[in-house]
C-alpha positions as MATLAB code, in Angstrom:
seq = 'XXXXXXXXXXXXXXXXXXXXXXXXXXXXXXXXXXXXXXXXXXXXXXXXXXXXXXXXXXXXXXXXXXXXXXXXXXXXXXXXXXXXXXXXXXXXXXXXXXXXXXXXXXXXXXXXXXXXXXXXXXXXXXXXXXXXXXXXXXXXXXXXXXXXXXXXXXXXXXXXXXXXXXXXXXXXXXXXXXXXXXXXXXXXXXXXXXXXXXXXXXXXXXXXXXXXXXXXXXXXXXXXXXXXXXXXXXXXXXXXXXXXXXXXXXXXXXXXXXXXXXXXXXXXXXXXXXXXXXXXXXXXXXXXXXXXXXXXXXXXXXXXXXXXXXXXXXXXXXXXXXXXXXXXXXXXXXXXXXXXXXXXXXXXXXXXXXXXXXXXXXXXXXXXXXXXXXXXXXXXXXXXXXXXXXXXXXXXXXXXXXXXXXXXXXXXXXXXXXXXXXXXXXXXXXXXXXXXXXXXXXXXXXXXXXXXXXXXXXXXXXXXXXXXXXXXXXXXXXXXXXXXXXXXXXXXXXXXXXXXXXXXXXXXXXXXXXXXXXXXXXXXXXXXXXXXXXXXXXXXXXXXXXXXXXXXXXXXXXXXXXXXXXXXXXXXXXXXXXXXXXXXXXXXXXXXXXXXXXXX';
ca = [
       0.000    0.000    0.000;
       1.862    3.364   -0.986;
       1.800    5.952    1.999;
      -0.351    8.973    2.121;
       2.743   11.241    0.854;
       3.758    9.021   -1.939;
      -0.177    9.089   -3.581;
       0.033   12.342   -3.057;
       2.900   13.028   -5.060;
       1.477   11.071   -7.839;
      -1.280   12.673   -8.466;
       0.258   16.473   -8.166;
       2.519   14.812  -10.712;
      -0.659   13.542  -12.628;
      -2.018   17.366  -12.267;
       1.623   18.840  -13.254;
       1.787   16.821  -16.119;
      -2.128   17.566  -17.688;
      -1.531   21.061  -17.133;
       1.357   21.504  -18.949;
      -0.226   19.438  -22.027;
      -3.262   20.930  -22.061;
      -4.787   25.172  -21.738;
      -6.789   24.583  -18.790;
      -5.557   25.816  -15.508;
      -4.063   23.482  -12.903;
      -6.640   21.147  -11.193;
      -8.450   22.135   -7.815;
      -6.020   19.768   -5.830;
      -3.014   21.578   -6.327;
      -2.359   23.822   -3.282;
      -3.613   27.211   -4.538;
      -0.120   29.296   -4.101;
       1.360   26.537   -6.783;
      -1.340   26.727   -9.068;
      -0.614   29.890   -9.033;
       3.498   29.608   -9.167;
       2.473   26.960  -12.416;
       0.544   29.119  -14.137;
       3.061   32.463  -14.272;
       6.207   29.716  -15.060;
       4.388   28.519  -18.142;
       3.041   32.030  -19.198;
       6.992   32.947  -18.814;
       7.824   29.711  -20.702;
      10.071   28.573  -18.426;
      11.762   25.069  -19.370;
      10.633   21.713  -17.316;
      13.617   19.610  -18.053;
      16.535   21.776  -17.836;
      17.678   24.058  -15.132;
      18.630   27.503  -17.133;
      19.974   30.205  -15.071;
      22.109   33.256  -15.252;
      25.513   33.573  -13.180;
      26.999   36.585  -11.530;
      30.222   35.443  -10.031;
      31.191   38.426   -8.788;
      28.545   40.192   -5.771;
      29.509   41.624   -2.437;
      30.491   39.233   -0.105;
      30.294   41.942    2.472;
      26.783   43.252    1.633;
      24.600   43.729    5.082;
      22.883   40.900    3.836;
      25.578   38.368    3.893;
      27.062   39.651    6.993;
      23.635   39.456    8.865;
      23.426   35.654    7.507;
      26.375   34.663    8.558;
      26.746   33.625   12.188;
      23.039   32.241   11.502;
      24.078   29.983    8.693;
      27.280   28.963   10.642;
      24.665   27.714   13.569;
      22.613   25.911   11.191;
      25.521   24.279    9.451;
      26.569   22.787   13.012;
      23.169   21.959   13.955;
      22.732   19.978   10.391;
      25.817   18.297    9.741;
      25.578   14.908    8.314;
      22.050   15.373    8.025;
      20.533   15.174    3.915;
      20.133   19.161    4.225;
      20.834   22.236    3.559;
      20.570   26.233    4.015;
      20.511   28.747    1.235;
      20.228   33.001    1.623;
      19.261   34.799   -1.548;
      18.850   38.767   -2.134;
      15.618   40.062   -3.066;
      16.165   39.818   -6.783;
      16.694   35.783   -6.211;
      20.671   35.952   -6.655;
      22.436   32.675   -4.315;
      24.425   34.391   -1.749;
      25.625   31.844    0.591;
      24.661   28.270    0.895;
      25.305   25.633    3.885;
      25.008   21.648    2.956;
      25.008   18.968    5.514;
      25.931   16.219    2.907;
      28.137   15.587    0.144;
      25.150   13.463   -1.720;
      23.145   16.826   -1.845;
      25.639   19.252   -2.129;
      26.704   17.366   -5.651;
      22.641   17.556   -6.636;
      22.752   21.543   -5.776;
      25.648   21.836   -7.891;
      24.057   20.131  -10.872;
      20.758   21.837  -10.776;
      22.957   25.592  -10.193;
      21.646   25.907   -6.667;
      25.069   27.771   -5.499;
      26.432   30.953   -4.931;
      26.664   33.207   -7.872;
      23.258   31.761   -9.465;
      19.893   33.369   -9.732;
      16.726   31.014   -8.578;
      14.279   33.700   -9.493;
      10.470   32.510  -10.456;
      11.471   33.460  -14.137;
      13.925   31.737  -14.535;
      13.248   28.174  -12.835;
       9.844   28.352  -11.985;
       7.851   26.732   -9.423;
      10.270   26.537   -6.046;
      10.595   27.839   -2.583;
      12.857   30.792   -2.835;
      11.111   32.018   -6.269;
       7.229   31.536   -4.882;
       8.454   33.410   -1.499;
       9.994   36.163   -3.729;
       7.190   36.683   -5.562;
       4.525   36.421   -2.939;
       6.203   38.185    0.073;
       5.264   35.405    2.100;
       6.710   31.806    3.494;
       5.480   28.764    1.428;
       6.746   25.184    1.270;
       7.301   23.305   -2.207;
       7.489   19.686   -2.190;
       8.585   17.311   -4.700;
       6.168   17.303   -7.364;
       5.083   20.359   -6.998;
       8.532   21.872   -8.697;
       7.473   23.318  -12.321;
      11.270   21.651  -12.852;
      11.565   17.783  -13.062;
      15.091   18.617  -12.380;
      13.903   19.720   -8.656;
      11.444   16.948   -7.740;
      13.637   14.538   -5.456;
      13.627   17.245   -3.175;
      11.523   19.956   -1.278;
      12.060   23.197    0.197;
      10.860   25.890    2.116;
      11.459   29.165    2.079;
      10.309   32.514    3.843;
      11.353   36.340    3.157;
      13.608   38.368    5.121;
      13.044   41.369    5.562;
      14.440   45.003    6.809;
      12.674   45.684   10.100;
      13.132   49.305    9.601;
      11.722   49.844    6.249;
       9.587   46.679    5.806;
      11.065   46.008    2.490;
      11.916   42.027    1.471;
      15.665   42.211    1.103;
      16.041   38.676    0.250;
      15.162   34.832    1.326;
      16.020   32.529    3.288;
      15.600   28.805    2.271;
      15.869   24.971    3.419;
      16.081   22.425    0.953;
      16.426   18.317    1.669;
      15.674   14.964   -0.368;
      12.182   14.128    0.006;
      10.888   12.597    3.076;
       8.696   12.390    6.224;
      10.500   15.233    8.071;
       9.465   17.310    4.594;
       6.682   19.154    6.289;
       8.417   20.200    9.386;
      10.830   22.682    7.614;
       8.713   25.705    7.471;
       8.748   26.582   11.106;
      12.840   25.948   11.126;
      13.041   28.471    8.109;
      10.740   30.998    9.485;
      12.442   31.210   12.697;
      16.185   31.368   10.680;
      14.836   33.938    8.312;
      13.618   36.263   11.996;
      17.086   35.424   13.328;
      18.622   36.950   10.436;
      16.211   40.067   10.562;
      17.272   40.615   14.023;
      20.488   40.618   13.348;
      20.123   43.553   10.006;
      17.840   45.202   12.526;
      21.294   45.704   15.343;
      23.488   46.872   12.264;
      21.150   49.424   11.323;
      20.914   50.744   15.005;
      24.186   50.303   14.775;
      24.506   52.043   11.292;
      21.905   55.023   12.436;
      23.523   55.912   15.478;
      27.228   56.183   13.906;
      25.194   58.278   10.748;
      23.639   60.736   13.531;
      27.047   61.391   15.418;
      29.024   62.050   12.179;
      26.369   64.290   11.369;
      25.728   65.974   14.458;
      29.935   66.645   14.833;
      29.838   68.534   11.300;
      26.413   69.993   10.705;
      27.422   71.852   14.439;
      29.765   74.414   13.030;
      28.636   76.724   10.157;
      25.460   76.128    8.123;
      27.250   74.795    4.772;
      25.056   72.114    3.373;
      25.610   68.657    4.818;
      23.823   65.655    4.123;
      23.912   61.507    5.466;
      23.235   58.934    3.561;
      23.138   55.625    4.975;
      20.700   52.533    3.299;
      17.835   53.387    5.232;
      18.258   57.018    6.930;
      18.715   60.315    5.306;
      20.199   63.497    7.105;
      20.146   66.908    5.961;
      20.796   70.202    7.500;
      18.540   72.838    6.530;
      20.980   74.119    3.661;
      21.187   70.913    2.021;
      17.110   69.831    2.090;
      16.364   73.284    0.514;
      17.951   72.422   -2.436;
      18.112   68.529   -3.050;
      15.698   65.984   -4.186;
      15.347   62.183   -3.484;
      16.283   62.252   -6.936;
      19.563   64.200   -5.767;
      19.914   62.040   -3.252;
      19.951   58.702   -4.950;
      22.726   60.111   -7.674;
      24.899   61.233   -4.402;
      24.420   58.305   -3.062;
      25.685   57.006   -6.145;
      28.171   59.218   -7.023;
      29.973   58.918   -3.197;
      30.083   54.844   -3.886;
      31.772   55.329   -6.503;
      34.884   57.166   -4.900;
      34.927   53.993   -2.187;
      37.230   54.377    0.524;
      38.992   57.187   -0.609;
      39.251   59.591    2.524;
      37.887   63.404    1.606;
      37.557   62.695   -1.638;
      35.916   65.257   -3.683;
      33.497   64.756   -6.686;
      31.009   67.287   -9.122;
      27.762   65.442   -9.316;
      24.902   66.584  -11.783;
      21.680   67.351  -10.157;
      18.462   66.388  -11.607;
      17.159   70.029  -12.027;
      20.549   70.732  -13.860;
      22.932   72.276  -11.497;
      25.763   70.903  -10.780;
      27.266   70.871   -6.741;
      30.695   69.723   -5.546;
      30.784   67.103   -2.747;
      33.144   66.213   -0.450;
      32.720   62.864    0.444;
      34.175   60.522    3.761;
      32.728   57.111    4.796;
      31.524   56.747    8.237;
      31.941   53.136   10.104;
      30.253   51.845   12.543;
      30.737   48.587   14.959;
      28.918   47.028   12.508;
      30.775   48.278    9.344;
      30.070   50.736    6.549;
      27.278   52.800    7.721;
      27.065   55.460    4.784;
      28.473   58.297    4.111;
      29.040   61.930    5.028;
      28.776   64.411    2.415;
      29.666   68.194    2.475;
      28.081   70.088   -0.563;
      29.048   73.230   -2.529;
      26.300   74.345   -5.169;
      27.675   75.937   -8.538;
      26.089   78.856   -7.734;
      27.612   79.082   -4.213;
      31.501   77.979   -5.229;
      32.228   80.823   -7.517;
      32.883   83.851   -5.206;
      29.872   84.056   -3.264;
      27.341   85.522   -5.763;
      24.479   84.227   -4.290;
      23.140   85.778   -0.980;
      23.661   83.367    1.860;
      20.761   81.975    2.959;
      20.471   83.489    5.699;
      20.149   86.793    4.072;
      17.678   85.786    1.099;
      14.226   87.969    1.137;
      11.263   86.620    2.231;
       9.758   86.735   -1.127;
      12.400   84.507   -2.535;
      12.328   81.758    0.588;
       8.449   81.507    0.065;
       8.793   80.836   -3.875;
      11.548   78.121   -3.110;
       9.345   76.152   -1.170;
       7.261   73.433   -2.258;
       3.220   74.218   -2.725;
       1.153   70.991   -1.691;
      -2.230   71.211   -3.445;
      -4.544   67.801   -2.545;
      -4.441   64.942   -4.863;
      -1.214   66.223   -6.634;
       2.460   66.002   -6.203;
       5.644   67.935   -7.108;
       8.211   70.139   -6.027;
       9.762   71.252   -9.354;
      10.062   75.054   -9.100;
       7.963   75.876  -12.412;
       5.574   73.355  -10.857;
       5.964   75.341   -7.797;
       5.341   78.604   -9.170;
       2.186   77.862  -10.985;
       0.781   75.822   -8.368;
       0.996   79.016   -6.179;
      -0.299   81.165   -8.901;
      -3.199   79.027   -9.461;
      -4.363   78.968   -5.593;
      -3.835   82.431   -5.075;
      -6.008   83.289   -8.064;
      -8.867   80.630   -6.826;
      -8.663   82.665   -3.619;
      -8.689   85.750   -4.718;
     -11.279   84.824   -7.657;
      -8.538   86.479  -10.307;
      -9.719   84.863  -13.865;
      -6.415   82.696  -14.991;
      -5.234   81.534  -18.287;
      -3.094   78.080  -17.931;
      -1.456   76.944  -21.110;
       0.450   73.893  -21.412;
       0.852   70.922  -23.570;
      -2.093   67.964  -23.524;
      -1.586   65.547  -20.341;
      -0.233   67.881  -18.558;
      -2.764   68.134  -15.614;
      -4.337   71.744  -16.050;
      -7.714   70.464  -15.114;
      -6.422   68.889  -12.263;
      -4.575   72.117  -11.022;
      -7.368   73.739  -11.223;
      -9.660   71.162   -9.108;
      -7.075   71.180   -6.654;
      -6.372   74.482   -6.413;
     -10.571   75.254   -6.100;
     -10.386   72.740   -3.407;
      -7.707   74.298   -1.067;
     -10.079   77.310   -0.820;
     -12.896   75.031    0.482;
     -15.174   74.711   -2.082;
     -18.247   72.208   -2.090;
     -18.569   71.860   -5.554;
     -16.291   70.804   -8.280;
     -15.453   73.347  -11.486;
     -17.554   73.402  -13.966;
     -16.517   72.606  -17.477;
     -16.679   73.179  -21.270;
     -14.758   72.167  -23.896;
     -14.746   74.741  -27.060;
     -13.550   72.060  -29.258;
     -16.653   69.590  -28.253;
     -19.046   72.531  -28.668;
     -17.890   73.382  -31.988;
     -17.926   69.898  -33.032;
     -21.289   69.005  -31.733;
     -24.996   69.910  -34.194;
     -26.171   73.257  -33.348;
     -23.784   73.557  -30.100;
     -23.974   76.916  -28.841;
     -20.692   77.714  -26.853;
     -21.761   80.848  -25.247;
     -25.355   79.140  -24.435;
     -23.174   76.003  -22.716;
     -21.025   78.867  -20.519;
     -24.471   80.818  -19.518;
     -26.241   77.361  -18.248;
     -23.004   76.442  -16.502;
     -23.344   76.556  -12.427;
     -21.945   80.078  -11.263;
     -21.852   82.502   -8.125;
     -19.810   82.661   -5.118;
     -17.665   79.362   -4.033;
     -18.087   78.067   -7.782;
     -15.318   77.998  -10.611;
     -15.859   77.978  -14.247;
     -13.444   76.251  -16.785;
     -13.268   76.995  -20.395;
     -11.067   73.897  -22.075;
      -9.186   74.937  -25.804;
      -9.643   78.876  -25.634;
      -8.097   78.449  -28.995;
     -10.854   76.707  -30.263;
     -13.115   79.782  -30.000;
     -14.259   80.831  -33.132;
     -13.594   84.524  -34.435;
     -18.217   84.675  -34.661;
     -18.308   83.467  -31.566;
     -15.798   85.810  -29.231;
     -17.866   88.186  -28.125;
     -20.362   86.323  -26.883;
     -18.486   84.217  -25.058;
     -16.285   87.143  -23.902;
     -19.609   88.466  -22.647;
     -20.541   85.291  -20.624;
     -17.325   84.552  -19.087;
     -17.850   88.361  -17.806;
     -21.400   87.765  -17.113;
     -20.307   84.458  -14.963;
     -17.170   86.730  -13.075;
     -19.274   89.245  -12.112;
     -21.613   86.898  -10.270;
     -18.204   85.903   -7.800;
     -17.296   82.542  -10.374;
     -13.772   81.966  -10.640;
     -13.013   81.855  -14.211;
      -9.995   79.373  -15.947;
      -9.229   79.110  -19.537;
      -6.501   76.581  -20.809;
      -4.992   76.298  -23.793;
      -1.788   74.656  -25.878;
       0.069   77.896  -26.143;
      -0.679   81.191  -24.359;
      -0.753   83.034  -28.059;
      -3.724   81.335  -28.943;
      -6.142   83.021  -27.580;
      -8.598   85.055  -29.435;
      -8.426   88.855  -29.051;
     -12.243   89.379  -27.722;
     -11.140   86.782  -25.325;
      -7.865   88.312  -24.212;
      -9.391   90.571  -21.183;
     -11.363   88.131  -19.947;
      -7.914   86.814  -18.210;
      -5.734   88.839  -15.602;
      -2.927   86.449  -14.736;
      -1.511   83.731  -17.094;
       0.586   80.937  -16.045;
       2.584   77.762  -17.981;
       2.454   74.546  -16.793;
       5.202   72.190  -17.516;
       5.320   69.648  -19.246;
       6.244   66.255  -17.796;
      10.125   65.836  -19.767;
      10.479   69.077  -17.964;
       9.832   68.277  -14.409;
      11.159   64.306  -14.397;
      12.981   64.939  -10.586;
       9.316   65.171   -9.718;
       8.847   61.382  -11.304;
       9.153   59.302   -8.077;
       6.744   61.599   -6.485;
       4.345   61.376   -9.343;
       4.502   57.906   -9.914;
       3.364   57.175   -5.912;
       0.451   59.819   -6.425;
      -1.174   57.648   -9.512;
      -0.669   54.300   -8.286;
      -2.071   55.200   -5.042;
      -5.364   56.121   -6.791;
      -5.393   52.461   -8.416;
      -4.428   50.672   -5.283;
      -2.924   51.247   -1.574;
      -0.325   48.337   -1.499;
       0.763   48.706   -5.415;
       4.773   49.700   -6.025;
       7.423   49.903   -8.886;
      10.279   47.814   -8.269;
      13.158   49.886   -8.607;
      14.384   49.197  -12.003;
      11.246   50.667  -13.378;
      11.924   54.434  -12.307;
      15.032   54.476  -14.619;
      13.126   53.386  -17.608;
      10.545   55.859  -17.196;
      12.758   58.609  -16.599;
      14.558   57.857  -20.136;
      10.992   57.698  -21.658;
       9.933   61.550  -24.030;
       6.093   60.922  -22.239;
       4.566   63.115  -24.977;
       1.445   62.450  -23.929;
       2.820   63.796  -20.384;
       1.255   62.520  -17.239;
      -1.953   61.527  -18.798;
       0.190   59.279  -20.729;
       1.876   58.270  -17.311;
      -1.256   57.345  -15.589;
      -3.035   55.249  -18.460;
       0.671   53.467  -18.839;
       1.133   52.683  -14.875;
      -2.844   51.791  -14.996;
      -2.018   49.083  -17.630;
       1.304   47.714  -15.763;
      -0.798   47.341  -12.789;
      -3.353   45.617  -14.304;
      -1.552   43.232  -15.939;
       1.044   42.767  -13.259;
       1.841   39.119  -11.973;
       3.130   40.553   -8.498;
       2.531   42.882   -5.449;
       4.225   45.354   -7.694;
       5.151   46.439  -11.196;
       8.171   44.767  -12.872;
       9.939   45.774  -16.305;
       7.848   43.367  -17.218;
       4.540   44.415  -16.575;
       4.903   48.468  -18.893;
       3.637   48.713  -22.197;
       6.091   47.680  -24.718;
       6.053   51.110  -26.613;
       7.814   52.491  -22.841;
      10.674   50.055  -23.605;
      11.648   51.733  -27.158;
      13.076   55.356  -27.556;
      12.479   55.420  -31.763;
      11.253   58.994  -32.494;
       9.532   58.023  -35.933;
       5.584   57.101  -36.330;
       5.095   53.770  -36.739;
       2.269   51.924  -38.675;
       0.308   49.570  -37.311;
       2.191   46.090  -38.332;
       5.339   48.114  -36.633;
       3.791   48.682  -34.188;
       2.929   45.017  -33.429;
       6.039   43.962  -34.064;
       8.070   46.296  -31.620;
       5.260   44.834  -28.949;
       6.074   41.222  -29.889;
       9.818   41.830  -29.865;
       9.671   43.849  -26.701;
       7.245   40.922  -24.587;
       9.913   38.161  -26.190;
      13.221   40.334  -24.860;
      11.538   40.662  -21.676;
      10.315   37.201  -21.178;
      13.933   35.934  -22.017;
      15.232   38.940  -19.507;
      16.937   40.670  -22.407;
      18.900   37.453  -23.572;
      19.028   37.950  -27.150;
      19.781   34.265  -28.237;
      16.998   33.035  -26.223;
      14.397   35.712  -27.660;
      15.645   34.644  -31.228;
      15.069   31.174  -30.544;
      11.372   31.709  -29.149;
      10.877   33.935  -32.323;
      11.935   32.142  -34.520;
      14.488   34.620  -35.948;
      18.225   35.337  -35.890;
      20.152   37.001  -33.804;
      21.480   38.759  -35.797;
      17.898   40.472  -36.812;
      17.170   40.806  -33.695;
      19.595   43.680  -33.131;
      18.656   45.159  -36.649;
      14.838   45.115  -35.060;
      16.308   46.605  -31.806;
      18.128   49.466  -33.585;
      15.136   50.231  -35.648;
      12.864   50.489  -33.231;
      14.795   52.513  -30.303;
      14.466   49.279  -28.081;
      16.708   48.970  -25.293;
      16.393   46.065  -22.376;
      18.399   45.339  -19.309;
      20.508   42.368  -19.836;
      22.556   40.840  -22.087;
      22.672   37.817  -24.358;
];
């Protein structure tokens, strides 16, 4: 009679095996998380026979990561010597870091199957196992046997659970426990659970440990003068009031960067390109702590402060100019670019004081939605009211100054006329005289437009103030911030990994953040994960080719991006899968602007 484990194992295998011959989804038996698991390997066409992987050699050994593993591996390696076992910490990406075995027998399976140091055991890549399902899912799960997507994996089962940084809360890589099949199977999720905490305890004392060294460098130099100093560490950020004033987290990742970089160089010095152009010197020392390499301790000069001292010192700047430095909050939006600054203040002053106000500004770029926001800071009920010129026009016997009459006015309420330019020659006057009509009953009137020389003359002294709003290639230090703001209106707990923030910054975005929003609405609906991968964007975000393409190009840049990205920009591999050379596969590439992470 076989055992209850062994029937079991046959008929996931049963399950496995009809799946992957046939479209329906995995049967009702298989445990739900590797159903799941299945289903993304095979829509990522991940192989079933042979283990592929890709191999980085070369990684920090002395990452926090590693370090914090350490004396918790070295217990478990006592505690499972001679036993058929073993102990494996990954980073969050899926990369081996360090593994313990407790038998020769097992340790020469690992090897074969590329479960080592130096190897990546990512989802995509092997599909269905214990670090990759834990990676994916942010939570611990156990994968036995059968229930590998890889045949190559069966004879054994693992568990694995994530580790992460009890400061920040993000997953900063696994922790996993693989052995031959047995009884004893089972029993390994509460042994890697507690390993995984043990590790998370110890990141959690280097950070303290980090922090506190981070805070007394800090304290010792930001003391004496009020030159701009600023602290990075991985998880804290320190900056005196001369350095915040004029830095970004954009800023502060290229510092960051940019004081790597220079290693262990004492008081080195380095000129670093900001994101809003300027350029400032730093000088740059690392700062240990008991627990190693905290950060570092940066002193800044700005261009415009290391030539002589033409700029006033801060201390000295007007109050005009301190107000229009500082960022302007307006609900539902997000930005601290200075033109976005300046016509975000412009805007609320004029819904407060009820001053009529021209915006112009390319399409996308969120007039409408300055203009809500700025109605709502001064407390108003009601939203604006608007109409479109260019809809009127287009519509049978529209009547634009008719529409603008019926429209909701008085006190409290805010009238928005969309295209201004759209507003034929016939019909200025009239709607001159209902705009008027509409402002002298207390409405706050808005007219926006493509460019600010559009507007028809009868319509020019309708508007007191006019104001540009940038568009989005203009204001990309504000990306991070942006991208946060929109996915937060499609879901609380949805977040770019970080490799997508590059690619969008190196994107044109004509379309400008309406463009922004429908792309990161598509990624998130489509994604496979708690957040969005390279993956997950529309394929047009992954090519930079400036010409119009026709439809068939169109669909062929798509189908060349998806294959690139499903092979993680191996070239060979998406040539294979398309059927094509490699060699055209470049040409394509070229043609179309495309460029991937990866190699092949």
């Amino acid at each position: 009679m076989l055992s209850d484990s062994t029937e079991r194992d046959r008929t996931i295998a049963r399950a496995r095996l009809q799946f992957l011959t046939h479209a329906e989804p995995p049967a009702q038996i298989v445990p739900e998380g590797i159903r799941n698991s299945w289903q993304r390997s095979k829509y990522l066409g991940v192989g079933t026979d042979e283990v592929v992987v890709p191999y980085q050699p070369d990684f920090d050994r002395e990452s926090r990561l590693v370090r914090a593993a350490a004396p918790v591996l070295d217990r478990l390696e006592q505690a499972l010597a001679g036993s058929d076992a073993s102990v494996i910490v990954t980073d969050r990406k899926g990369w081996v870091r360090d593994r313990r075995v407790g038998e020769k027998r097992l340790s020469t399976h690992l090897d074969r199957v590329h479960l080592a140091p130096g190897f990546n055991y990512a989802e995509q890549f092997v599909g269905t196992n214990g670090i990759g399902v834990a990676l994916e899912e942010r939570r611990p799960n156990v994968v036995l046997g059968t229930e590998h997507f890889n045949e190559r994996l069966q004879n054994v089962s693992c568990a694995a659970a994530p580790i992460r940084n009890s400061v920040t809360g993000r997953v900063e890589g696994a922790m996993n426990l693989t052995c031959w099949n047995g009884p004893a199977r089972t029993l390994m999720a509460a042994l890697v659970q507690e390993a995984a905490g043990d590790i998370e305890r110890v990141m959690y004392e280097f950070s303290s440990s980090h922090q506190r060294a981070l805070l007394e460098a800090f304290q010792q130099v930001s003391h004496y003068g009020d030159r701009p100093v600023l602290c990075l560490g991985q998880d804290l950020v320190l900056a005196n009031s001369a350095a915040s004033a004029r830095l970004t987290g954009d800023d502060h990742r290229l510092l960051h960067e940019a004081a790597a970089e220079l290693g262990h160089a004492p008081r080195s010095r380095k000129e670093v390109q900001l994101t809003g152009g300027g350029t400032v010197l730093m000088r740059c020392r690392q700062v240990n702590s008991s627990a190693g390499a905290a950060g570092y301790l940066l002193e800044l000069a700005f261009s415009d402060l290391a030539s002589g001292g033409h700029r006033p010192r801060s201390g000295s700047r007007t109050r005009t100019e301190q107000e229009a430095s500082r960022p302007w909050p307006l609900p539902g939006l997000a930005g601290t670019d200075p033109a976005w600054n300046t016509v975000s203040r412009t805007a609320s002053r004029c819904a407060r004081d009820r001053t009529p106000l021209l915006l112009h500004g390319e399409a996308g770029t969120g007039k409408s939605a300055l203009v809500g926001a700025a109605h709502a800071l001064t407390g108003a009920a009601s939203a604006p009211a608007v109409v479109d010129a260019t809809a009127a026009r287009s519509t049978a016997g529209g009547d634009l100054p008719t529409a603008l009459r019926e429209a909701a006015a008085g006190a409290g309420r805010a009238l928005v006329l969309r295209n201004v330019d759209a507003v034929t020659p016939e019909q200025g006057a009239a709607v001159a005289e209902a705009l008027e009509a509409a402002a002298a009953q207390g409405t706050w009137i808005v007219g926006t437009l493509h460019q600010a020389h559009g507007v028809p003359e009868p319509l020019r002294r309708c508007f007191v103030e006019a104001a540009a709003v940038p568009a989005l290639r203009h204001r990309l230090a504000d990306l991070p911030a942006l991208v946060d703001c929109l996915l937060r209106r499609v879901g609380a707990d949805i977040e770019c990994a970080p490799e997508v923030l590059p690619l969008l910054r190196r994107h044109g975005w004509p379309g400008n953040i309406r463009q922004l929003d429908a792309a990161l609405r598509e990624a998130a609906a489509g994604r496979r994960t708690y957040r969005i991968e390279l993956r997950d964007l529309p394929p047009s975000l992954h090519s930079a080719g400036g010409r119009s393409l026709s439809a068939w190009e169109a669909s062929e840049r798509d189908t060349l991006v998806q294959a690139l990205l499903a092979a993680e920009g191996n070239k060979l591999l998406a040539a294979q899968r398309l059927g094509i050379s490699r060699t055209t596969i470049y040409r394509k590439m070229r043609s179309y602007g495309i460029t991937l992470p990866g190699s092949g």
